[in-house]
Amino acid sequence: MASDYSLKTSDGIAAPMWMFWKRRRYIVVLMAFLGFMNVYTMRVNLSVAIVAMTENRTIVDADGGVHYESDFQWDSKVKGFILSSFFYGYLITMLPGGYIANKLGAHNVYGVGIAVTSLLTLLTPLATTAGAWCLILVRVLVGMFQGVTFPCMHAVWSRWAPPRERSRMVMFSFAGIFVGTILANVLSGVLAKVLNWQSIFYVFGSVGCIWYLAFLYLIRQSPEDDRFITVGEKEFILQSLGRVEGVPENIVQPWKGIFTSKAVFALCTANFCSNWGFYTMLTQLPTFLRETLHFGVQTSGIISALPYFALGITLTIAGYLADWFQIKGIMNTTQVRRNFNCFAFALQCVFMLAGALIMQPIPTVICFILNVAVGAFAWSGFAVNHLDLSPKSASVLFGITNTVGTFAGIGTPILTGYLTANQLESEWKIVFYIASAVYVFGFIVYWCWGSGELQPWSIEMQEKRRENERTGKSVNGYDNKMIIED
């Protein structure tokens, strides 16, 4: 009798599921994970570096005199504009990124976006010597090239991710975001202390360039283009997605349906509300820990990484549970997306309020760790939801919703800079109260209008209707059991 290892699994691969390297779709997941890790190391590093760049150092003169100086004399308002400048560029390319991905190849645009980001990161120390305005310009450009990455990967998932593996594949790749955030916070503090703040940008920029070379060799747009994939796995992916090899796709986006959809509006709201809390922590936590809770620069970097370490763990768990509830028939897709998203928002509101009210180093840090960690369940709700509503429009949908979410990334650093001019506890409490209220708003909107079903305006539904008109069949009974009209 042949051993279990010689028998093909349901996806056509003669290897157990834990051998991820035998499956090309999981190699795509791995490289996407590492790509997002690089994206976030280069996005987050400035949040820690700016603390070292503006920190007063004790200088002892030759005659014994003591004075204090820093490399840059930026107040909280200037730092707020510097930290938010990334999102101006990010906002510009988010929506066109989803459209370009369908035209030029999503994997190509994704790779180039990270490659150019890496080069700009390497140039950041030189640009900073010219002044804050030049640093802001570079960060705007970094934002522009990173803006295409998320919509592009949703276009990749529409070709690579079988529906029953969709949540875990997307969530595992997104876990790279939080691994990157951890690395940026921990290593940036260490590099700044051991070497200098400039080394932060040189190290992360170099790693990004190395990743791009590997990505260029390993990854292709779709299973049909992959030279390493087995016939069995390719057929499994194509059949699960209802696609036929060799048939070109001429995608015409249903713009009217998208922009008049309550489900899309709910997605936009959830993205904005999640990002408001996330970027409040991401961009401001190192400064809050240093200036208000009085931790050192290196300690602040390490503590700032803890929430994202917890989030990296819960993200994988949340993605697995989201798929498991659907596979077992415990919840349908709408229930999974809605319950996961709103459950997370409710808990994040509670933890944010608790941390603000307690305002003591250890309890507050614990509350903020839990706040960020449960956000994984929100991501298993709204972040995957684009692929449910319309797989072939997923990249465009993500571009739209993340464009809205980017306004949160622009708004929270600037608002925080104005509200915390004196770095008082009372000022920071206002910042956290606002974030809590935003979570409540997101809970209400997504609970009322969120959906996990293929939408009537989706390209797939339009194609099914045309096919049924030719065959005389009813539109009911498509892959989703229920179609919710907006």
Tab-separated table of C-alpha atoms in Angstrom:
chain	number	residue	atom	x	y	z
A	1	MET	CA	0.000	0.000	0.000
A	2	ALA	CA	1.296	3.429	-0.856
A	3	SER	CA	2.137	5.616	2.101
A	4	ASP	CA	0.038	8.640	2.971
A	5	TYR	CA	2.829	10.838	1.682
A	6	SER	CA	2.477	9.437	-1.823
A	7	LEU	CA	-1.241	10.018	-2.022
A	8	LYS	CA	-2.543	13.167	-3.602
A	9	THR	CA	-4.560	15.504	-1.425
A	10	SER	CA	-7.707	17.275	-2.608
A	11	ASP	CA	-5.596	20.017	-4.177
A	12	GLY	CA	-3.733	17.591	-6.425
A	13	ILE	CA	-0.436	17.667	-4.503
A	14	ALA	CA	1.214	14.417	-3.390
A	15	ALA	CA	2.248	15.834	-0.015
A	16	PRO	CA	0.535	16.577	3.314
A	17	MET	CA	-0.819	20.084	3.785
A	18	TRP	CA	1.866	21.108	6.276
A	19	MET	CA	4.489	20.882	3.511
A	20	PHE	CA	3.726	24.405	2.351
A	21	TRP	CA	6.805	24.571	0.100
A	22	LYS	CA	5.241	21.910	-2.133
A	23	ARG	CA	2.389	24.268	-3.003
A	24	ARG	CA	3.050	27.262	-5.179
A	25	ARG	CA	0.111	29.244	-3.802
A	26	TYR	CA	1.712	29.060	-0.362
A	27	ILE	CA	5.034	30.274	-1.760
A	28	VAL	CA	3.068	33.268	-3.053
A	29	VAL	CA	1.696	33.715	0.474
A	30	LEU	CA	5.204	33.521	1.953
A	31	MET	CA	6.629	36.113	-0.429
A	32	ALA	CA	3.616	38.361	0.149
A	33	PHE	CA	4.213	37.993	3.898
A	34	LEU	CA	7.860	39.025	3.493
A	35	GLY	CA	6.842	41.821	1.131
A	36	PHE	CA	4.414	43.332	3.619
A	37	MET	CA	7.039	42.884	6.324
A	38	ASN	CA	9.411	45.055	4.290
A	39	VAL	CA	6.655	47.544	3.526
A	40	TYR	CA	6.035	48.125	7.205
A	41	THR	CA	9.651	48.195	8.370
A	42	MET	CA	10.141	51.082	5.936
A	43	ARG	CA	6.863	52.720	6.917
A	44	VAL	CA	7.250	52.463	10.690
A	45	ASN	CA	10.983	53.046	11.161
A	46	LEU	CA	10.566	56.829	11.115
A	47	SER	CA	8.245	56.707	14.133
A	48	VAL	CA	11.155	55.444	16.253
A	49	ALA	CA	13.920	57.224	14.344
A	50	ILE	CA	12.298	60.621	14.817
A	51	VAL	CA	12.538	60.171	18.596
A	52	ALA	CA	16.303	59.631	18.304
A	53	MET	CA	16.644	62.443	15.751
A	54	THR	CA	15.060	65.004	18.078
A	55	GLU	CA	16.250	63.680	21.460
A	56	ASN	CA	18.502	65.970	23.498
A	57	ARG	CA	21.995	64.578	24.057
A	58	THR	CA	24.337	65.604	26.872
A	59	ILE	CA	27.480	67.270	25.487
A	60	VAL	CA	30.526	67.920	27.691
A	61	ASP	CA	32.880	70.646	26.422
A	62	ALA	CA	36.648	70.473	26.639
A	63	ASP	CA	36.555	72.875	29.585
A	64	GLY	CA	34.020	70.728	31.440
A	65	GLY	CA	30.915	72.693	30.485
A	66	VAL	CA	27.715	70.710	29.958
A	67	HIS	CA	24.995	71.527	27.464
A	68	TYR	CA	22.287	69.700	25.510
A	69	GLU	CA	21.698	69.443	21.784
A	70	SER	CA	19.791	67.380	19.245
A	71	ASP	CA	20.235	66.780	15.533
A	72	PHE	CA	16.905	68.422	14.710
A	73	GLN	CA	14.874	70.980	16.654
A	74	TRP	CA	11.380	69.940	15.591
A	75	ASP	CA	8.388	70.622	17.824
A	76	SER	CA	5.372	68.293	18.108
A	77	LYS	CA	3.517	70.032	15.272
A	78	VAL	CA	6.402	69.661	12.822
A	79	LYS	CA	6.859	66.024	13.833
A	80	GLY	CA	3.133	65.491	13.297
A	81	PHE	CA	3.384	66.770	9.717
A	82	ILE	CA	6.500	64.680	9.059
A	83	LEU	CA	4.844	61.495	10.345
A	84	SER	CA	1.668	62.156	8.365
A	85	SER	CA	3.455	63.092	5.110
A	86	PHE	CA	3.708	59.420	4.090
A	87	PHE	CA	-0.063	59.243	3.831
A	88	TYR	CA	-0.345	62.131	1.353
A	89	GLY	CA	1.513	60.045	-1.211
A	90	TYR	CA	-0.241	56.880	-0.081
A	91	LEU	CA	-3.583	58.533	-0.751
A	92	ILE	CA	-2.650	59.514	-4.311
A	93	THR	CA	-1.877	56.037	-5.646
A	94	MET	CA	-4.273	53.850	-3.656
A	95	LEU	CA	-7.191	53.970	-6.091
A	96	PRO	CA	-5.202	53.991	-9.357
A	97	GLY	CA	-3.072	51.177	-7.908
A	98	GLY	CA	-6.014	48.783	-8.043
A	99	TYR	CA	-6.758	49.755	-11.656
A	100	ILE	CA	-3.108	49.608	-12.770
A	101	ALA	CA	-2.754	46.174	-11.169
A	102	ASN	CA	-5.322	44.769	-13.599
A	103	LYS	CA	-3.592	46.379	-16.574
A	104	LEU	CA	0.140	45.850	-15.949
A	105	GLY	CA	0.129	42.728	-13.788
A	106	ALA	CA	-0.488	42.950	-10.072
A	107	HIS	CA	2.693	41.118	-9.081
A	108	ASN	CA	4.809	43.462	-11.222
A	109	VAL	CA	3.340	46.602	-9.690
A	110	TYR	CA	3.577	45.140	-6.173
A	111	GLY	CA	7.262	44.270	-6.602
A	112	VAL	CA	8.242	47.589	-8.164
A	113	GLY	CA	6.371	49.479	-5.447
A	114	ILE	CA	8.468	47.836	-2.725
A	115	ALA	CA	11.706	48.089	-4.747
A	116	VAL	CA	11.390	51.869	-5.218
A	117	THR	CA	10.356	52.256	-1.575
A	118	SER	CA	13.610	50.516	-0.623
A	119	LEU	CA	15.692	52.890	-2.727
A	120	LEU	CA	13.941	55.931	-1.266
A	121	THR	CA	14.525	54.581	2.241
A	122	LEU	CA	18.246	54.355	1.502
A	123	LEU	CA	18.175	58.029	0.415
A	124	THR	CA	16.273	59.232	3.503
A	125	PRO	CA	19.307	60.209	5.655
A	126	LEU	CA	20.746	62.286	2.823
A	127	ALA	CA	17.397	63.967	2.204
A	128	THR	CA	16.982	64.772	5.896
A	129	THR	CA	20.164	66.821	5.970
A	130	ALA	CA	18.471	69.277	3.571
A	131	GLY	CA	15.705	69.986	6.092
A	132	ALA	CA	12.264	68.855	7.176
A	133	TRP	CA	10.723	69.821	3.834
A	134	CYS	CA	13.009	67.414	1.957
A	135	LEU	CA	12.256	64.588	4.410
A	136	ILE	CA	8.545	65.255	3.925
A	137	LEU	CA	8.991	65.068	0.133
A	138	VAL	CA	10.778	61.712	0.349
A	139	ARG	CA	8.108	60.326	2.674
A	140	VAL	CA	5.387	61.461	0.259
A	141	LEU	CA	7.164	59.525	-2.507
A	142	VAL	CA	7.527	56.481	-0.234
A	143	GLY	CA	3.784	56.680	0.386
A	144	MET	CA	3.047	56.872	-3.335
A	145	PHE	CA	4.959	53.684	-4.132
A	146	GLN	CA	3.590	51.835	-1.112
A	147	GLY	CA	0.051	52.900	-1.986
A	148	VAL	CA	-0.152	50.341	-4.796
A	149	THR	CA	0.888	47.346	-2.685
A	150	PHE	CA	-2.356	46.389	-0.926
A	151	PRO	CA	-4.677	46.726	-3.954
A	152	CYS	CA	-2.170	44.756	-6.037
A	153	MET	CA	-2.105	41.836	-3.632
A	154	HIS	CA	-5.887	41.655	-3.648
A	155	ALA	CA	-5.658	41.281	-7.432
A	156	VAL	CA	-3.116	38.487	-6.903
A	157	TRP	CA	-5.404	36.731	-4.406
A	158	SER	CA	-8.282	36.866	-6.882
A	159	ARG	CA	-6.152	34.567	-9.082
A	160	TRP	CA	-4.336	32.466	-6.482
A	161	ALA	CA	-6.587	32.033	-3.407
A	162	PRO	CA	-9.233	29.239	-3.421
A	163	PRO	CA	-12.380	30.529	-1.640
A	164	ARG	CA	-12.092	27.997	1.216
A	165	GLU	CA	-8.513	29.125	1.931
A	166	ARG	CA	-9.084	32.808	1.280
A	167	SER	CA	-9.167	34.140	4.842
A	168	ARG	CA	-6.108	32.278	6.081
A	169	MET	CA	-4.027	33.077	2.983
A	170	VAL	CA	-4.811	36.779	3.124
A	171	MET	CA	-4.435	36.961	6.906
A	172	PHE	CA	-1.113	35.122	6.932
A	173	SER	CA	0.300	37.478	4.314
A	174	PHE	CA	-0.994	40.447	6.316
A	175	ALA	CA	0.800	39.052	9.378
A	176	GLY	CA	3.921	40.362	7.671
A	177	ILE	CA	2.631	43.846	8.453
A	178	PHE	CA	2.924	43.213	12.136
A	179	VAL	CA	6.177	41.295	11.980
A	180	GLY	CA	7.567	44.268	10.076
A	181	THR	CA	6.193	46.630	12.693
A	182	ILE	CA	7.842	44.578	15.448
A	183	LEU	CA	11.185	44.517	13.651
A	184	ALA	CA	11.028	48.231	12.904
A	185	ASN	CA	10.257	49.160	16.501
A	186	VAL	CA	12.799	46.819	18.116
A	187	LEU	CA	15.677	47.108	15.650
A	188	SER	CA	15.244	50.847	15.081
A	189	GLY	CA	15.715	51.513	18.789
A	190	VAL	CA	18.742	49.203	18.947
A	191	LEU	CA	20.337	50.613	15.779
A	192	ALA	CA	19.828	54.191	16.958
A	193	LYS	CA	21.481	53.436	20.289
A	194	VAL	CA	24.323	51.207	19.081
A	195	LEU	CA	25.109	52.969	15.783
A	196	ASN	CA	23.090	56.051	14.792
A	197	TRP	CA	19.640	56.961	13.481
A	198	GLN	CA	20.887	56.917	9.866
A	199	SER	CA	21.624	53.177	10.095
A	200	ILE	CA	17.907	52.508	10.580
A	201	PHE	CA	17.178	53.535	6.998
A	202	TYR	CA	20.251	51.874	5.493
A	203	VAL	CA	19.492	48.468	7.028
A	204	PHE	CA	15.801	48.293	6.147
A	205	GLY	CA	16.291	49.749	2.671
A	206	SER	CA	18.952	47.122	1.870
A	207	VAL	CA	16.741	44.235	3.036
A	208	GLY	CA	13.928	45.503	0.805
A	209	CYS	CA	16.192	45.442	-2.253
A	210	ILE	CA	17.222	41.832	-1.531
A	211	TRP	CA	13.566	40.798	-1.182
A	212	TYR	CA	12.723	42.293	-4.586
A	213	LEU	CA	15.358	40.186	-6.360
A	214	ALA	CA	13.919	37.012	-4.811
A	215	PHE	CA	10.348	38.056	-5.634
A	216	LEU	CA	11.300	38.781	-9.239
A	217	TYR	CA	12.584	35.220	-9.655
A	218	LEU	CA	9.896	33.298	-7.766
A	219	ILE	CA	6.485	34.893	-8.317
A	220	ARG	CA	4.188	35.184	-11.324
A	221	GLN	CA	0.820	36.841	-11.893
A	222	SER	CA	-1.328	33.709	-11.863
A	223	PRO	CA	-1.140	29.879	-11.776
A	224	GLU	CA	-1.265	29.788	-15.595
A	225	ASP	CA	1.978	31.821	-15.762
A	226	ASP	CA	3.881	29.999	-13.006
A	227	ARG	CA	6.652	27.786	-14.405
A	228	PHE	CA	7.054	25.768	-11.193
A	229	ILE	CA	3.427	24.853	-10.435
A	230	THR	CA	2.148	21.295	-10.863
A	231	VAL	CA	-0.726	20.535	-13.220
A	232	GLY	CA	-2.805	19.215	-10.331
A	233	GLU	CA	-2.474	22.351	-8.198
A	234	LYS	CA	-3.108	24.620	-11.166
A	235	GLU	CA	-6.321	22.794	-12.059
A	236	PHE	CA	-7.415	22.825	-8.410
A	237	ILE	CA	-6.993	26.614	-8.130
A	238	LEU	CA	-8.626	27.398	-11.464
A	239	GLN	CA	-11.606	25.126	-10.812
A	240	SER	CA	-12.140	26.498	-7.304
A	241	LEU	CA	-12.248	30.015	-8.753
A	242	GLY	CA	-14.440	29.034	-11.711
A	243	ARG	CA	-11.816	30.015	-14.252
A	244	VAL	CA	-10.779	28.376	-17.526
A	245	GLU	CA	-7.115	28.287	-18.503
A	246	GLY	CA	-6.236	30.272	-21.596
A	247	VAL	CA	-9.404	32.377	-21.598
A	248	PRO	CA	-8.417	36.060	-21.407
A	249	GLU	CA	-10.228	38.337	-18.969
A	250	ASN	CA	-11.532	41.674	-20.167
A	251	ILE	CA	-12.634	43.271	-16.934
A	252	VAL	CA	-14.967	46.275	-17.086
A	253	GLN	CA	-15.521	47.586	-13.574
A	254	PRO	CA	-19.143	48.155	-12.422
A	255	TRP	CA	-18.464	51.680	-11.134
A	256	LYS	CA	-22.083	52.652	-10.530
A	257	GLY	CA	-22.766	49.517	-8.515
A	258	ILE	CA	-19.594	49.989	-6.472
A	259	PHE	CA	-20.205	53.631	-5.580
A	260	THR	CA	-23.870	53.108	-4.688
A	261	SER	CA	-23.357	49.970	-2.606
A	262	LYS	CA	-24.093	50.009	1.124
A	263	ALA	CA	-21.743	47.068	1.561
A	264	VAL	CA	-18.885	49.076	0.028
A	265	PHE	CA	-19.763	52.068	2.213
A	266	ALA	CA	-19.599	49.782	5.258
A	267	LEU	CA	-16.179	48.582	4.095
A	268	CYS	CA	-14.924	52.154	3.702
A	269	THR	CA	-16.143	53.029	7.183
A	270	ALA	CA	-14.585	49.942	8.766
A	271	ASN	CA	-11.277	50.601	7.042
A	272	PHE	CA	-11.225	54.225	8.228
A	273	CYS	CA	-12.164	53.386	11.828
A	274	SER	CA	-9.698	50.516	12.084
A	275	ASN	CA	-6.928	52.660	10.623
A	276	TRP	CA	-7.668	55.549	12.970
A	277	GLY	CA	-6.968	53.413	16.016
A	278	PHE	CA	-4.155	51.481	14.347
A	279	TYR	CA	-2.244	54.544	13.156
A	280	THR	CA	-2.778	56.324	16.447
A	281	MET	CA	-0.824	53.488	18.042
A	282	LEU	CA	1.599	53.018	15.148
A	283	THR	CA	2.771	56.614	14.776
A	284	GLN	CA	2.298	57.978	18.295
A	285	LEU	CA	2.986	55.140	20.745
A	286	PRO	CA	6.824	55.570	20.776
A	287	THR	CA	6.456	59.295	21.495
A	288	PHE	CA	3.766	58.690	24.135
A	289	LEU	CA	5.924	56.114	25.895
A	290	ARG	CA	8.984	58.374	25.792
A	291	GLU	CA	7.491	61.753	26.636
A	292	THR	CA	4.546	60.891	28.898
A	293	LEU	CA	5.331	57.517	30.468
A	294	HIS	CA	9.085	58.370	30.516
A	295	PHE	CA	10.581	55.236	28.955
A	296	GLY	CA	13.956	55.464	27.191
A	297	VAL	CA	14.292	55.465	23.397
A	298	GLN	CA	15.389	51.812	23.157
A	299	THR	CA	12.835	50.685	25.739
A	300	SER	CA	10.090	52.634	23.957
A	301	GLY	CA	10.964	50.872	20.710
A	302	ILE	CA	10.807	47.427	22.321
A	303	ILE	CA	7.538	48.137	24.149
A	304	SER	CA	6.035	49.623	20.979
A	305	ALA	CA	6.724	46.315	19.245
A	306	LEU	CA	4.826	44.185	21.791
A	307	PRO	CA	1.309	45.004	20.493
A	308	TYR	CA	2.298	43.913	17.004
A	309	PHE	CA	3.915	40.726	18.253
A	310	ALA	CA	0.570	39.868	19.843
A	311	LEU	CA	-1.252	40.939	16.689
A	312	GLY	CA	0.916	38.734	14.487
A	313	ILE	CA	-0.208	35.741	16.568
A	314	THR	CA	-3.902	36.617	16.718
A	315	LEU	CA	-4.010	37.430	13.008
A	316	THR	CA	-3.158	33.860	12.029
A	317	ILE	CA	-5.664	32.526	14.570
A	318	ALA	CA	-8.397	34.868	13.356
A	319	GLY	CA	-7.849	33.914	9.710
A	320	TYR	CA	-8.025	30.205	10.505
A	321	LEU	CA	-11.175	30.629	12.619
A	322	ALA	CA	-12.884	32.709	9.916
A	323	ASP	CA	-12.395	29.884	7.387
A	324	TRP	CA	-13.254	27.177	9.936
A	325	PHE	CA	-16.606	28.717	10.895
A	326	GLN	CA	-17.595	28.816	7.220
A	327	ILE	CA	-16.313	25.334	6.339
A	328	LYS	CA	-18.175	23.815	9.304
A	329	GLY	CA	-21.351	25.696	8.435
A	330	ILE	CA	-21.492	27.415	11.835
A	331	MET	CA	-21.684	30.848	10.223
A	332	ASN	CA	-22.173	32.037	6.674
A	333	THR	CA	-19.751	34.514	5.151
A	334	THR	CA	-21.771	37.581	6.120
A	335	GLN	CA	-22.008	36.450	9.728
A	336	VAL	CA	-18.274	35.756	9.921
A	337	ARG	CA	-17.300	39.141	8.490
A	338	ARG	CA	-19.833	41.076	10.579
A	339	ASN	CA	-19.286	39.253	13.872
A	340	PHE	CA	-15.504	39.226	13.662
A	341	ASN	CA	-15.290	42.885	12.677
A	342	CYS	CA	-17.756	44.264	15.205
A	343	PHE	CA	-16.559	42.024	18.057
A	344	ALA	CA	-13.060	43.431	17.515
A	345	PHE	CA	-14.225	47.060	17.386
A	346	ALA	CA	-16.155	46.639	20.644
A	347	LEU	CA	-13.161	45.190	22.482
A	348	GLN	CA	-10.768	47.748	21.001
A	349	CYS	CA	-12.997	50.541	22.285
A	350	VAL	CA	-12.999	49.004	25.781
A	351	PHE	CA	-9.220	48.507	25.896
A	352	MET	CA	-8.493	51.980	24.534
A	353	LEU	CA	-10.747	53.601	27.147
A	354	ALA	CA	-9.292	51.473	29.945
A	355	GLY	CA	-5.724	52.407	29.015
A	356	ALA	CA	-6.605	56.093	28.907
A	357	LEU	CA	-8.437	56.057	32.235
A	358	ILE	CA	-5.770	54.078	34.121
A	359	MET	CA	-2.783	55.966	32.649
A	360	GLN	CA	-0.166	53.927	34.544
A	361	PRO	CA	2.869	52.477	32.695
A	362	ILE	CA	2.288	48.720	33.021
A	363	PRO	CA	-1.563	48.575	32.996
A	364	THR	CA	-1.803	51.093	30.158
A	365	VAL	CA	0.754	49.218	28.054
A	366	ILE	CA	-1.160	45.951	28.636
A	367	CYS	CA	-4.430	47.593	27.552
A	368	PHE	CA	-2.825	48.951	24.405
A	369	ILE	CA	-1.301	45.557	23.586
A	370	LEU	CA	-4.754	43.964	23.861
A	371	ASN	CA	-6.275	46.798	21.829
A	372	VAL	CA	-3.969	46.156	18.904
A	373	ALA	CA	-4.069	42.352	19.225
A	374	VAL	CA	-7.848	41.971	18.902
A	375	GLY	CA	-7.723	44.112	15.769
A	376	ALA	CA	-6.796	40.873	13.976
A	377	PHE	CA	-10.436	39.834	14.108
A	378	ALA	CA	-11.473	43.106	12.469
A	379	TRP	CA	-9.010	42.395	9.658
A	380	SER	CA	-10.582	38.945	9.214
A	381	GLY	CA	-13.805	40.867	8.732
A	382	PHE	CA	-13.348	43.905	6.534
A	383	ALA	CA	-9.869	43.299	5.054
A	384	VAL	CA	-10.893	40.056	3.308
A	385	ASN	CA	-14.415	41.270	2.559
A	386	HIS	CA	-13.523	42.804	-0.826
A	387	LEU	CA	-12.970	39.327	-2.261
A	388	ASP	CA	-16.431	38.267	-1.059
A	389	LEU	CA	-18.293	41.155	-2.654
A	390	SER	CA	-16.666	40.849	-6.087
A	391	PRO	CA	-13.418	38.894	-6.614
A	392	LYS	CA	-12.608	40.463	-9.988
A	393	SER	CA	-13.137	43.952	-8.575
A	394	ALA	CA	-11.316	43.195	-5.313
A	395	SER	CA	-8.201	45.233	-6.138
A	396	VAL	CA	-10.281	48.254	-7.149
A	397	LEU	CA	-12.494	47.878	-4.079
A	398	PHE	CA	-9.460	47.743	-1.827
A	399	GLY	CA	-8.056	50.811	-3.536
A	400	ILE	CA	-11.277	52.694	-2.815
A	401	THR	CA	-11.695	51.577	0.789
A	402	ASN	CA	-8.035	51.997	1.688
A	403	THR	CA	-8.061	55.465	0.134
A	404	VAL	CA	-10.757	56.370	2.629
A	405	GLY	CA	-8.791	54.646	5.386
A	406	THR	CA	-5.685	56.637	4.492
A	407	PHE	CA	-7.381	59.838	5.614
A	408	ALA	CA	-7.189	58.364	9.100
A	409	GLY	CA	-3.431	57.961	8.698
A	410	ILE	CA	-3.192	61.609	7.671
A	411	GLY	CA	-5.542	62.932	10.324
A	412	THR	CA	-4.462	61.197	13.501
A	413	PRO	CA	-0.758	62.300	13.563
A	414	ILE	CA	-1.673	65.916	12.801
A	415	LEU	CA	-4.519	66.025	15.292
A	416	THR	CA	-2.368	64.333	17.928
A	417	GLY	CA	0.423	66.832	17.289
A	418	TYR	CA	-1.941	69.724	18.017
A	419	LEU	CA	-3.622	68.058	20.993
A	420	THR	CA	-0.385	66.981	22.723
A	421	ALA	CA	1.716	70.126	22.421
A	422	ASN	CA	2.687	69.881	26.120
A	423	GLN	CA	2.805	66.058	26.322
A	424	LEU	CA	0.416	66.077	29.301
A	425	GLU	CA	-1.579	63.034	30.378
A	426	SER	CA	-4.815	65.000	30.014
A	427	GLU	CA	-3.928	65.815	26.394
A	428	TRP	CA	-3.207	62.174	25.542
A	429	LYS	CA	-6.468	61.066	27.154
A	430	ILE	CA	-8.362	63.200	24.629
A	431	VAL	CA	-6.488	61.442	21.803
A	432	PHE	CA	-7.520	58.024	23.129
A	433	TYR	CA	-11.124	59.076	23.795
A	434	ILE	CA	-11.454	60.182	20.167
A	435	ALA	CA	-10.112	56.824	18.945
A	436	SER	CA	-12.631	55.004	21.159
A	437	ALA	CA	-15.517	57.012	19.702
A	438	VAL	CA	-14.320	56.183	16.170
A	439	TYR	CA	-14.472	52.462	16.989
A	440	VAL	CA	-18.082	52.834	18.140
A	441	PHE	CA	-19.032	54.540	14.887
A	442	GLY	CA	-17.387	51.769	12.853
A	443	PHE	CA	-19.221	49.102	14.864
A	444	ILE	CA	-22.631	50.653	14.143
A	445	VAL	CA	-22.132	51.157	10.401
A	446	TYR	CA	-20.577	47.769	9.665
A	447	TRP	CA	-23.148	45.890	11.743
A	448	CYS	CA	-25.985	47.524	9.809
A	449	TRP	CA	-24.592	47.366	6.269
A	450	GLY	CA	-21.703	44.905	6.172
A	451	SER	CA	-22.155	41.913	3.850
A	452	GLY	CA	-20.136	38.855	2.911
A	453	GLU	CA	-22.123	37.843	-0.170
A	454	LEU	CA	-21.436	38.229	-3.855
A	455	GLN	CA	-23.097	41.493	-4.795
A	456	PRO	CA	-25.715	41.932	-7.562
A	457	TRP	CA	-23.455	44.433	-9.363
A	458	SER	CA	-20.327	42.219	-9.256
A	459	ILE	CA	-18.669	41.142	-12.480
A	460	GLU	CA	-19.126	37.470	-11.571
A	461	MET	CA	-22.858	37.939	-11.072
A	462	GLN	CA	-23.159	39.807	-14.370
A	463	GLU	CA	-21.361	36.956	-16.133
A	464	LYS	CA	-23.625	34.399	-14.463
A	465	ARG	CA	-26.734	36.297	-15.527
A	466	ARG	CA	-25.553	36.420	-19.143
A	467	GLU	CA	-24.840	32.685	-19.049
A	468	ASN	CA	-28.245	31.948	-17.529
A	469	GLU	CA	-29.986	34.074	-20.140
A	470	ARG	CA	-28.460	31.797	-22.778
A	471	THR	CA	-29.350	28.577	-20.932
A	472	GLY	CA	-32.640	29.677	-19.372
A	473	LYS	CA	-31.477	28.890	-15.849
A	474	SER	CA	-32.162	30.962	-12.757
A	475	VAL	CA	-29.413	33.141	-11.279
A	476	ASN	CA	-29.985	31.498	-7.903
A	477	GLY	CA	-27.625	28.727	-6.920
A	478	TYR	CA	-24.437	30.545	-7.792
A	479	ASP	CA	-21.414	29.816	-5.579
A	480	ASN	CA	-22.900	31.875	-2.771
A	481	LYS	CA	-26.164	30.568	-1.334
A	482	MET	CA	-27.692	33.983	-0.781
A	483	ILE	CA	-27.429	37.248	-2.646
A	484	ILE	CA	-28.173	40.305	-0.566
A	485	GLU	CA	-29.514	43.230	-2.559
A	486	ASP	CA	-28.269	46.647	-1.504
